[in-house]
CSV table of C-alpha atoms in Angstrom, one decimal:
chain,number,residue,atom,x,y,z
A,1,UNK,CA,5.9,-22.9,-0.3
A,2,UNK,CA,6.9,-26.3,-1.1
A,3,UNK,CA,4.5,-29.2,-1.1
A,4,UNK,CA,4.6,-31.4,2.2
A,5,UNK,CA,6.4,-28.8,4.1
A,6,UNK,CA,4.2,-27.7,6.8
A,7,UNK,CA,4.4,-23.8,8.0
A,8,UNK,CA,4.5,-23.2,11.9
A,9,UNK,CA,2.6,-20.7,13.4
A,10,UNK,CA,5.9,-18.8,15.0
A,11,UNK,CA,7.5,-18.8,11.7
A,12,UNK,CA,6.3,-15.5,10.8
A,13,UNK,CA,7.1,-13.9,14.0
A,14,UNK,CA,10.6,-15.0,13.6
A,15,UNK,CA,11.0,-13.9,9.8
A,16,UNK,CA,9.4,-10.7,10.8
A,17,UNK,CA,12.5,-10.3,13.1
A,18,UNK,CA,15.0,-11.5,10.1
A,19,UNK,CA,13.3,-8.5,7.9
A,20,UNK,CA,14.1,-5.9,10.7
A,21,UNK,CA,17.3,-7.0,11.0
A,22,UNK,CA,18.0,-7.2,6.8
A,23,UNK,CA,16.6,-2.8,6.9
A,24,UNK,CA,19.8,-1.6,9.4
A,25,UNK,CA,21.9,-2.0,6.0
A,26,UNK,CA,19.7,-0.3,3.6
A,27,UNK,CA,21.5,1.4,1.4
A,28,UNK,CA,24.6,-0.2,2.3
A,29,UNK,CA,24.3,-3.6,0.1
A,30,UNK,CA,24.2,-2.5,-3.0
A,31,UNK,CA,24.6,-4.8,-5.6
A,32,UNK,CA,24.0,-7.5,-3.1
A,33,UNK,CA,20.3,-7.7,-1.6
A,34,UNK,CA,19.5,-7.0,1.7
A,35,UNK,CA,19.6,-9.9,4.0
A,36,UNK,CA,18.9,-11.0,7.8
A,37,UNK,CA,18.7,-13.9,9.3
A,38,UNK,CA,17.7,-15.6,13.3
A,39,UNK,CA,18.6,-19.0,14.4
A,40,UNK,CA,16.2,-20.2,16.8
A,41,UNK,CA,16.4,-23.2,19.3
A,42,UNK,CA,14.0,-24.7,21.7
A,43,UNK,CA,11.7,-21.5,21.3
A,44,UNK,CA,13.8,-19.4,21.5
A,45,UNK,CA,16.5,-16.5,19.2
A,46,UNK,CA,19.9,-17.6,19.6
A,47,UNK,CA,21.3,-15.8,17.1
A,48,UNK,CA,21.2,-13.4,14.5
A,49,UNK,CA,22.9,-11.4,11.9
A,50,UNK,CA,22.1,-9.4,8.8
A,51,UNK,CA,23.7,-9.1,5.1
A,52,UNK,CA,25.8,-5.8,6.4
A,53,UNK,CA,27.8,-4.7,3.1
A,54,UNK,CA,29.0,-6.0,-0.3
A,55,UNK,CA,32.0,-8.2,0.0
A,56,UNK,CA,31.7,-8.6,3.2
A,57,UNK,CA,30.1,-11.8,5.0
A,58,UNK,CA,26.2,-12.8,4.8
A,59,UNK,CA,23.6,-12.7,7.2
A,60,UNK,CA,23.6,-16.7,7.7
A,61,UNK,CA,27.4,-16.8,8.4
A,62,UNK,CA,26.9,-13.7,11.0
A,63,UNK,CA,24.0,-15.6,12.5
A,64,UNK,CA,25.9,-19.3,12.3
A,65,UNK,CA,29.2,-17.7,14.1
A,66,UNK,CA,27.1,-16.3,16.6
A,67,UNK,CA,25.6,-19.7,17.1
A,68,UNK,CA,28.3,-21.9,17.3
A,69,UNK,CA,27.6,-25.1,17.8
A,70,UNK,CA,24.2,-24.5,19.2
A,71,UNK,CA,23.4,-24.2,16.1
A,72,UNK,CA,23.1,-28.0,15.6
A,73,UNK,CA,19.5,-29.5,15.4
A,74,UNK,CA,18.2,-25.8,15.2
A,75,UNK,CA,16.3,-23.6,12.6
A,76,UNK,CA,17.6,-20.8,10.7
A,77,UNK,CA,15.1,-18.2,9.5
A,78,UNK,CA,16.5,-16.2,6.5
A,79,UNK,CA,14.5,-13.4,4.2
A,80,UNK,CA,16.5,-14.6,0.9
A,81,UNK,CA,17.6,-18.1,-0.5
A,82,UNK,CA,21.3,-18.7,0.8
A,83,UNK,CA,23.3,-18.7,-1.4
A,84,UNK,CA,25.0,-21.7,-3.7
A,85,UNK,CA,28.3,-20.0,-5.5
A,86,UNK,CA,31.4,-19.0,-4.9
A,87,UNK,CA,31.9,-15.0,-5.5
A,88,UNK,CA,33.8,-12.8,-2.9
A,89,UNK,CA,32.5,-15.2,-0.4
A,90,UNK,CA,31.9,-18.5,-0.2
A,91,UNK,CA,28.5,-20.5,-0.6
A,92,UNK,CA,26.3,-20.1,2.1
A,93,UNK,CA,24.3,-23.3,1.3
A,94,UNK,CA,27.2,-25.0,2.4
A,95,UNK,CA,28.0,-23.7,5.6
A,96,UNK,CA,24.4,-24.3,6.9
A,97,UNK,CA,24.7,-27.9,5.5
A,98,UNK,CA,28.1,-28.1,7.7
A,99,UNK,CA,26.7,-26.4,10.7
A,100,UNK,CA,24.1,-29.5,10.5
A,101,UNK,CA,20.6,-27.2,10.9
A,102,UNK,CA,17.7,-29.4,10.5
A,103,UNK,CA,14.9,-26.8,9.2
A,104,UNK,CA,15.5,-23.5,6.9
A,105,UNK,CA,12.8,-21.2,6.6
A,106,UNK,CA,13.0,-18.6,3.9
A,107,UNK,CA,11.1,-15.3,3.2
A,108,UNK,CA,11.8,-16.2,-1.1
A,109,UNK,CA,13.6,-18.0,-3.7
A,110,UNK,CA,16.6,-15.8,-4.9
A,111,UNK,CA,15.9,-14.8,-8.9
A,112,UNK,CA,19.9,-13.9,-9.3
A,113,UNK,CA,20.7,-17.0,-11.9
A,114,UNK,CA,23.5,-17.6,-10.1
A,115,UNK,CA,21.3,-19.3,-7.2
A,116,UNK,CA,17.4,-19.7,-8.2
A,117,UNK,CA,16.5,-23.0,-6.4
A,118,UNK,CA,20.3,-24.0,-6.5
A,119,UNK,CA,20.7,-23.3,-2.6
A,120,UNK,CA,17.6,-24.5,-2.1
A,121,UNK,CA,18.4,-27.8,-3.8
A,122,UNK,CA,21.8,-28.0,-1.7
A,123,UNK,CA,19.9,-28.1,1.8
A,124,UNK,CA,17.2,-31.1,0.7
A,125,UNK,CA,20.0,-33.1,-0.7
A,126,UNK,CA,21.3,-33.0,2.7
A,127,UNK,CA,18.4,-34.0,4.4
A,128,UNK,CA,17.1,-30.5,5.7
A,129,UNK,CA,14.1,-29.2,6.3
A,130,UNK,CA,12.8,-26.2,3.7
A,131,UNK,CA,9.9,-24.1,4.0
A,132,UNK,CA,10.3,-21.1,1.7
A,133,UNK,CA,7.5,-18.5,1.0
A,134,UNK,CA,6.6,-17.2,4.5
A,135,UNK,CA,6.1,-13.3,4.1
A,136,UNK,CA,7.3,-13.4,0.6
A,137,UNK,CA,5.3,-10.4,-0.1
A,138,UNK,CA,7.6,-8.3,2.6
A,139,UNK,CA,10.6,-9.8,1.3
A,140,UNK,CA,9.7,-8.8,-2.2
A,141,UNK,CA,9.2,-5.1,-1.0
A,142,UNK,CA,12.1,-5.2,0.9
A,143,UNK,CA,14.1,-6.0,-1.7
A,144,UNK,CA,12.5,-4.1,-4.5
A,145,UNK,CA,16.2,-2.9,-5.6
A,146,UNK,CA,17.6,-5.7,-5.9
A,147,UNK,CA,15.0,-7.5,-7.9
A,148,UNK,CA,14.7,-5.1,-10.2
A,149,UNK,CA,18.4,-4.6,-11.5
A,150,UNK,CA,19.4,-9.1,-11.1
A,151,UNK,CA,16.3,-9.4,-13.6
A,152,UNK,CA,16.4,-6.3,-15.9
A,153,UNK,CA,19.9,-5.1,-15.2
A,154,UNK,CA,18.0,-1.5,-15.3
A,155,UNK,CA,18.3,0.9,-12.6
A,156,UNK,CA,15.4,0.7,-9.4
A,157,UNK,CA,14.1,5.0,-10.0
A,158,UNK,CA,12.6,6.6,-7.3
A,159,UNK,CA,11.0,10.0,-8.6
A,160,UNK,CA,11.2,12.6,-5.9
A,161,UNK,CA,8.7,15.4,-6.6
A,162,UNK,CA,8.4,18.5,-4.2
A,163,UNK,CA,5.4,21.0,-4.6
A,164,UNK,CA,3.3,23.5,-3.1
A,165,UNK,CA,-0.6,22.1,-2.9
A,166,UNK,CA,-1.7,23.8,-5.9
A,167,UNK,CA,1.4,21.8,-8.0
A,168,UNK,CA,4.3,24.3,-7.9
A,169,UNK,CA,8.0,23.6,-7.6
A,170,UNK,CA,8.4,27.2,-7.2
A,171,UNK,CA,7.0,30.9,-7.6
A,172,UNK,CA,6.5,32.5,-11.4
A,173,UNK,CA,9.9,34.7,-10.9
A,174,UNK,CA,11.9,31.2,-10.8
A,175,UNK,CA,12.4,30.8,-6.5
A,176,UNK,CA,12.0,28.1,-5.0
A,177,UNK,CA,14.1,28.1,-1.6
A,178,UNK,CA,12.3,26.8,0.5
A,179,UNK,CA,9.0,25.3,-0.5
A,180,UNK,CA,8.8,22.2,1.7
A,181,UNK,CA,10.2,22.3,5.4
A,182,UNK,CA,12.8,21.3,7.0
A,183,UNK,CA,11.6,17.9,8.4
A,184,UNK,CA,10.6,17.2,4.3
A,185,UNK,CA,14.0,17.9,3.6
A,186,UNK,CA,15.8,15.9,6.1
A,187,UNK,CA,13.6,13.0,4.7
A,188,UNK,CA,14.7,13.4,1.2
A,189,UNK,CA,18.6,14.0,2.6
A,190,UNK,CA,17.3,10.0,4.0
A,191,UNK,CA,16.3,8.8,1.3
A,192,UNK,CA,19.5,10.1,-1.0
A,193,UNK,CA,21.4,7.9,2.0
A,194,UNK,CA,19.7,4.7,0.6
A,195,UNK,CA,20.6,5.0,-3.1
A,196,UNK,CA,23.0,4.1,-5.6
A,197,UNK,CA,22.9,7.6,-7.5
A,198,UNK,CA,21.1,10.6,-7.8
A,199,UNK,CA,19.9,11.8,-11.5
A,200,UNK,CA,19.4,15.1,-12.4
A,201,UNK,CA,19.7,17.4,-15.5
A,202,UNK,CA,22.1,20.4,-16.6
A,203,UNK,CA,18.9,22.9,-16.0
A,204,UNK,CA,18.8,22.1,-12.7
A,205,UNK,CA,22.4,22.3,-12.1
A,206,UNK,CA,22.5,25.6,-14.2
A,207,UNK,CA,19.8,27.2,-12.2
A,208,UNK,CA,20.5,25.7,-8.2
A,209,UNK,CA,24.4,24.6,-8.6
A,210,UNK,CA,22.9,21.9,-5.7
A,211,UNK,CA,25.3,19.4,-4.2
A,212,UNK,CA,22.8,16.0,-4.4
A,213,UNK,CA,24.4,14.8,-1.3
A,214,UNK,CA,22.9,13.2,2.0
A,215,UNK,CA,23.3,15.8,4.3
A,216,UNK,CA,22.3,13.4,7.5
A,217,UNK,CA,22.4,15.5,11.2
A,218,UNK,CA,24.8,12.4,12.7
A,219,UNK,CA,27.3,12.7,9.6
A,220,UNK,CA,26.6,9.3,8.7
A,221,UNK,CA,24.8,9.8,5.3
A,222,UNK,CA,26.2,7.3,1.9
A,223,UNK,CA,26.5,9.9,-1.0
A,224,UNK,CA,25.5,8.3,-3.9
A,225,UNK,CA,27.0,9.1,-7.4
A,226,UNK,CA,25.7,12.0,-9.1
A,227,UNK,CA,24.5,11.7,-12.3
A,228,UNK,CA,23.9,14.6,-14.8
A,229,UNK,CA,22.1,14.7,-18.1
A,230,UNK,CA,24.3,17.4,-20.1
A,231,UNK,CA,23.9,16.7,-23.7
A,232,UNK,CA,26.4,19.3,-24.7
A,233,UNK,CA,28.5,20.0,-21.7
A,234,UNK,CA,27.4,23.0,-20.4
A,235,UNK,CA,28.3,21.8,-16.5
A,236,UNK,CA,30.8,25.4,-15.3
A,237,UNK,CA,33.7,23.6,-14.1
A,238,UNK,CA,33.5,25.8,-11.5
A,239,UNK,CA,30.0,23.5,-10.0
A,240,UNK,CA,29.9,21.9,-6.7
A,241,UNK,CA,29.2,19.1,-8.1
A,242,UNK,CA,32.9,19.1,-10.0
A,243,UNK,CA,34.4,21.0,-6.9
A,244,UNK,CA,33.1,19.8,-3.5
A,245,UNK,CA,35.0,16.8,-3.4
A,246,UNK,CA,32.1,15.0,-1.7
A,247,UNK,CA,30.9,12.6,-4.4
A,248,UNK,CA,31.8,11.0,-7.8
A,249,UNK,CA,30.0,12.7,-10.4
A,250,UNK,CA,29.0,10.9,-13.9
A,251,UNK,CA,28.2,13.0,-16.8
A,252,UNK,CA,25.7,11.8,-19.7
A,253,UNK,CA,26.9,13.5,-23.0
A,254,UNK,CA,25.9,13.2,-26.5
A,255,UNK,CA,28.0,14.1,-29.3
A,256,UNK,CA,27.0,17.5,-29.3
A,257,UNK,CA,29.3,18.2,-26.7
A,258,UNK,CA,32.7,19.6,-27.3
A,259,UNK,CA,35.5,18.0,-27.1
A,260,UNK,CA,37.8,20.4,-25.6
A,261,UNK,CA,35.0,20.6,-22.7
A,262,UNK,CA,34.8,17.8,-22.2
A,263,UNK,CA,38.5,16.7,-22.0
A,264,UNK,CA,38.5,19.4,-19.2
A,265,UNK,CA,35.6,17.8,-17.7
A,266,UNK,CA,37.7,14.6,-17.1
A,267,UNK,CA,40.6,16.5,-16.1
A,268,UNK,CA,38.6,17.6,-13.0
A,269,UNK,CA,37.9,14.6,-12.0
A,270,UNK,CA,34.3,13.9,-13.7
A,271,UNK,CA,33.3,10.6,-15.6
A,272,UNK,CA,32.0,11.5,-19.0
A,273,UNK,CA,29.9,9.3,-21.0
A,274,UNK,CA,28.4,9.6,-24.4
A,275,UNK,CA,25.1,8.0,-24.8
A,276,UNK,CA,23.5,9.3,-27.9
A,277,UNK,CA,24.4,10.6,-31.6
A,278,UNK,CA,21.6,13.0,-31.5
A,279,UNK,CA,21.4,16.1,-30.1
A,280,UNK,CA,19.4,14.6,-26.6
A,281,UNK,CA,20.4,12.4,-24.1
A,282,UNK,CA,19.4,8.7,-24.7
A,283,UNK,CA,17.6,8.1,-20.7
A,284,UNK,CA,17.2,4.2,-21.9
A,285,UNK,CA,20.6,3.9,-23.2
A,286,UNK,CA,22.3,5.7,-19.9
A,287,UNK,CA,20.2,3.4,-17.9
A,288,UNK,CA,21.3,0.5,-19.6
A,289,UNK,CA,25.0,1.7,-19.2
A,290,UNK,CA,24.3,3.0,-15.1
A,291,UNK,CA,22.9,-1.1,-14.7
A,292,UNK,CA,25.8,-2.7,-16.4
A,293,UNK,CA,27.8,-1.1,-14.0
A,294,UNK,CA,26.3,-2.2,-11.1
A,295,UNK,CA,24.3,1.0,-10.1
A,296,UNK,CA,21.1,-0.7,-8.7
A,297,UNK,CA,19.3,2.3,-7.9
A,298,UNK,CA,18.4,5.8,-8.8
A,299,UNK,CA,16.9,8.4,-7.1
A,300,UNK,CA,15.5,11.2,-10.0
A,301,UNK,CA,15.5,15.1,-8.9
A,302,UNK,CA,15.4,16.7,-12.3
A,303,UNK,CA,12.9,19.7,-13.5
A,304,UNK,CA,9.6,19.0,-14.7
A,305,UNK,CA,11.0,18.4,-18.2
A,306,UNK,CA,13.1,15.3,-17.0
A,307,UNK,CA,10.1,14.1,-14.9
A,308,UNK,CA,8.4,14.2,-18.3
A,309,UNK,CA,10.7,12.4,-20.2
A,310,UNK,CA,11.6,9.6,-17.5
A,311,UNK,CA,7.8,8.8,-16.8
A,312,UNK,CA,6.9,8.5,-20.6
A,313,UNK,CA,9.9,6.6,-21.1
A,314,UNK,CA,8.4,4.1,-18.6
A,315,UNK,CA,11.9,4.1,-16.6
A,316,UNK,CA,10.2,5.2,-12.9
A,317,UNK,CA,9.1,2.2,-10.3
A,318,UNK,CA,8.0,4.7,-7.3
A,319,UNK,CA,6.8,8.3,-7.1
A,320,UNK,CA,7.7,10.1,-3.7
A,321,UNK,CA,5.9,13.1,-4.0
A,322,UNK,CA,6.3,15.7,-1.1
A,323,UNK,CA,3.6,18.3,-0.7
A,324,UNK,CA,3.8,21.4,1.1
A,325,UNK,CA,0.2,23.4,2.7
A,326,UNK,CA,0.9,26.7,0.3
A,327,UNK,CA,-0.8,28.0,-2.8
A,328,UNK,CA,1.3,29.8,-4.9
A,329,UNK,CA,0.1,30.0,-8.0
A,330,UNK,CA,0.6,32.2,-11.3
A,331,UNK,CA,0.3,30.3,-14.9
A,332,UNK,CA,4.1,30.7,-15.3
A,333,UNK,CA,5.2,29.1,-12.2
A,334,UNK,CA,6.5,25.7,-13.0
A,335,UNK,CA,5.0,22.4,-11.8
A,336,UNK,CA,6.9,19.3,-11.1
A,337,UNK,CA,6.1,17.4,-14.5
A,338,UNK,CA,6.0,19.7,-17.6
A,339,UNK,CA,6.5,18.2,-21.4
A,340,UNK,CA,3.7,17.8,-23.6
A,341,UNK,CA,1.7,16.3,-21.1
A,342,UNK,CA,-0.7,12.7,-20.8
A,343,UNK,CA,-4.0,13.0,-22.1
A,344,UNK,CA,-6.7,12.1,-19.5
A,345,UNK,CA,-7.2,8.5,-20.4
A,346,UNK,CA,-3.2,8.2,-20.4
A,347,UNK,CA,-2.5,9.4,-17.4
A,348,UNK,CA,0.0,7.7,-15.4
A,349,UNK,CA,-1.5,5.4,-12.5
A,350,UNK,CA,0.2,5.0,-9.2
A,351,UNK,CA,-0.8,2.0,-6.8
A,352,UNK,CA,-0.2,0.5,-3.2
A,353,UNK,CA,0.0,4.5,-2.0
A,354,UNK,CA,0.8,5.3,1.5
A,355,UNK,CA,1.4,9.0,2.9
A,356,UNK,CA,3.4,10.3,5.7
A,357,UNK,CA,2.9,13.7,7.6
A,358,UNK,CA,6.2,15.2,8.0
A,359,UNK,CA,5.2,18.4,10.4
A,360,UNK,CA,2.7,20.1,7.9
A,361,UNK,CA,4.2,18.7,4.4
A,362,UNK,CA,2.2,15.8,3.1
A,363,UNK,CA,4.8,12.8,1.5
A,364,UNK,CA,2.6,10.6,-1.1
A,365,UNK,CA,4.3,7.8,-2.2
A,366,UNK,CA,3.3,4.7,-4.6
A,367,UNK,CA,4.3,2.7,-6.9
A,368,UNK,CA,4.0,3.1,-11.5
A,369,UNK,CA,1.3,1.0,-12.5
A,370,UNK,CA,2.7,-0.8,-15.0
């Protein structure tokens, strides 16, 4: 908060009310952050809007054109700095400046270079009124994406786990249709919705030929990029995943892989990229290259050997682990993270856990402490 700036006791009511708004375009933003924003006058909302896709106008300007000129002499309540710069739209600084608010409350300072204290600076030149840091911590959480990929330019990654309660993804002869239920499901078809991609690796693909899309009951699901760890090309061109037509589909190759396959790869439409000399795929390399182009977030759904290698690579945020009230057991059944294992002492620690009951199936998820 800055000094000499007092905080009323209704602003966090009305930022509350800007961070519901900012969620109706989760998933829908990306590489922009998610944004909403309330004008309030005399006590009461006259306005509001949220950030609803990149491109497109911000949640201030939404909220402002609303407002018309009512919007004089009131306060705007925003969950992210506005913004200073010109990009595909124009600064948003500016246009509360013009509107002539007299007091902008916002959720947190904007950590994108671009802004950082820039549109900030904008409204105090002109004589406004700015309180910044009320419900910071929901904004931060809200916008866990975002902040990740503007400060690292690495990939958010969700790890999506799916086991029975004694730890198997699926029985010692290989099957695993249908260990959690259908309400688990429809809650990982959700959270595919809300992502940039979907990683997986060729094992996974060889053994389930899956789709990786959001398969949402009201036909309104995002399908993210599908991304596929294939060191040397073994993807049949024959796969959904090359055939469905549903989704783009990005390869990760090294230079194992054959050329002739993966000329044919391209000429059915799939992006191929070569990450690594050697004869495995480079995950911090791919990263790197899946950031750079502006692919915020990733949602992991590999084997237990992928789950392995992304956790000791230190390239997961957030476990969502969905467990399912049936022991299977057997010492060859597989388990949802397999590798050479963490010793006791190493073991990877999750933090701020919550759970969710999902009709039977337990869903733990928390965060990598880092």
């Amino acid at each position: 908060m800055f000094k000499g700036m007092m905080v009323l006791l209704q602003d966090e009511d009305y930022m509350y009310e800007a961070l519901r708004l900012a969620k109706h375009a989760a998933g829908r933003t990306s590489p922009n952050p998610l944004v909403g924003a309330v004008i309030v006058r005399e006590g009461r909302i006259i306005a509001s809007g949220w950030h609803r896709q990149a491109g497109t106008a911000h949640a201030e300007i939404h909220a402002l054109q609303m407002a018309g000129e009512l919007a004089r002499g009131a306060v705007l309540y925003v969950t992210l700095e506005p913004c200073s710069h010109y990009g595909r739209t124009g600064p948003c600084a500016k246009a509360i400046v013009a509107a002539g608010l007299r007091r902008v409350v916002i959720a947190m300072q904007d950590p994108n270079p671009l802004v950082a204290g820039k549109g900030i600076a904008i409204l105090q030149a002109a004589g406004i009124e700015v309180v910044c840091g009320v419900l910071e911590s929901e904004a931060r959480r809200l916008n866990e994406i975002f902040l990740k990929w503007i400060t690292t330019k690495m990939p958010f990654t969700v790890l999506k786990m799916a086991m029975s309660l004694d730890g198997k993804i699926a029985d010692a002869d290989g099957a695993s249709e249908w260990i959690t239920n259908v309400d688990s499901r429809q809650a990982v078809h959700r959270l595919r919705d809300q992502y940039d991609g979907i990683l997986t690796g060729i094992g996974t693909v060889l053994a389930d030929d899956p789709q990786l899309t959001a398969r949402l009951p009201e036909g309104s699901g995002h399908n993210p990029l599908r991304i596929v760890a294939d060191s040397r090309a073994r993807i049949p061109l024959d796969a959904r995943l090359l055939t469905d037509g549903q989704a783009k589909t990005l390869l990760a190759v090294t230079q194992a892989a054959p050329a002739e396959k993966v000329a044919a790869l391209r000429a059915a439409g799939a992006e191929v990229v070569c990450v690594n000399e050697g004869p495995e795929v480079d995950l911090h390399k791919l990263f790197q290259y899946l950031g750079q182009h502006d692919v915020t977030s990733l949602l992991a759904e590999g084997g237990g050997e992928m789950s392995f290698s992304l956790l000791k690579a230190g390239l997961v945020d957030k476990v969502c682990a969905f467990i399912a009230p049936k022991i299977i057991g057997g010492r060859k059944a597989l388990t949802p993270v397999e590798g050479s294992g963490f010793p006791l002492a190493e073991a990877v620690q999750l933090t701020d856990t919550h759970w969710e009951n999902f009709n039977g199936d337990l869903c733990i998820t928390g965060y990598i402490r880092k």
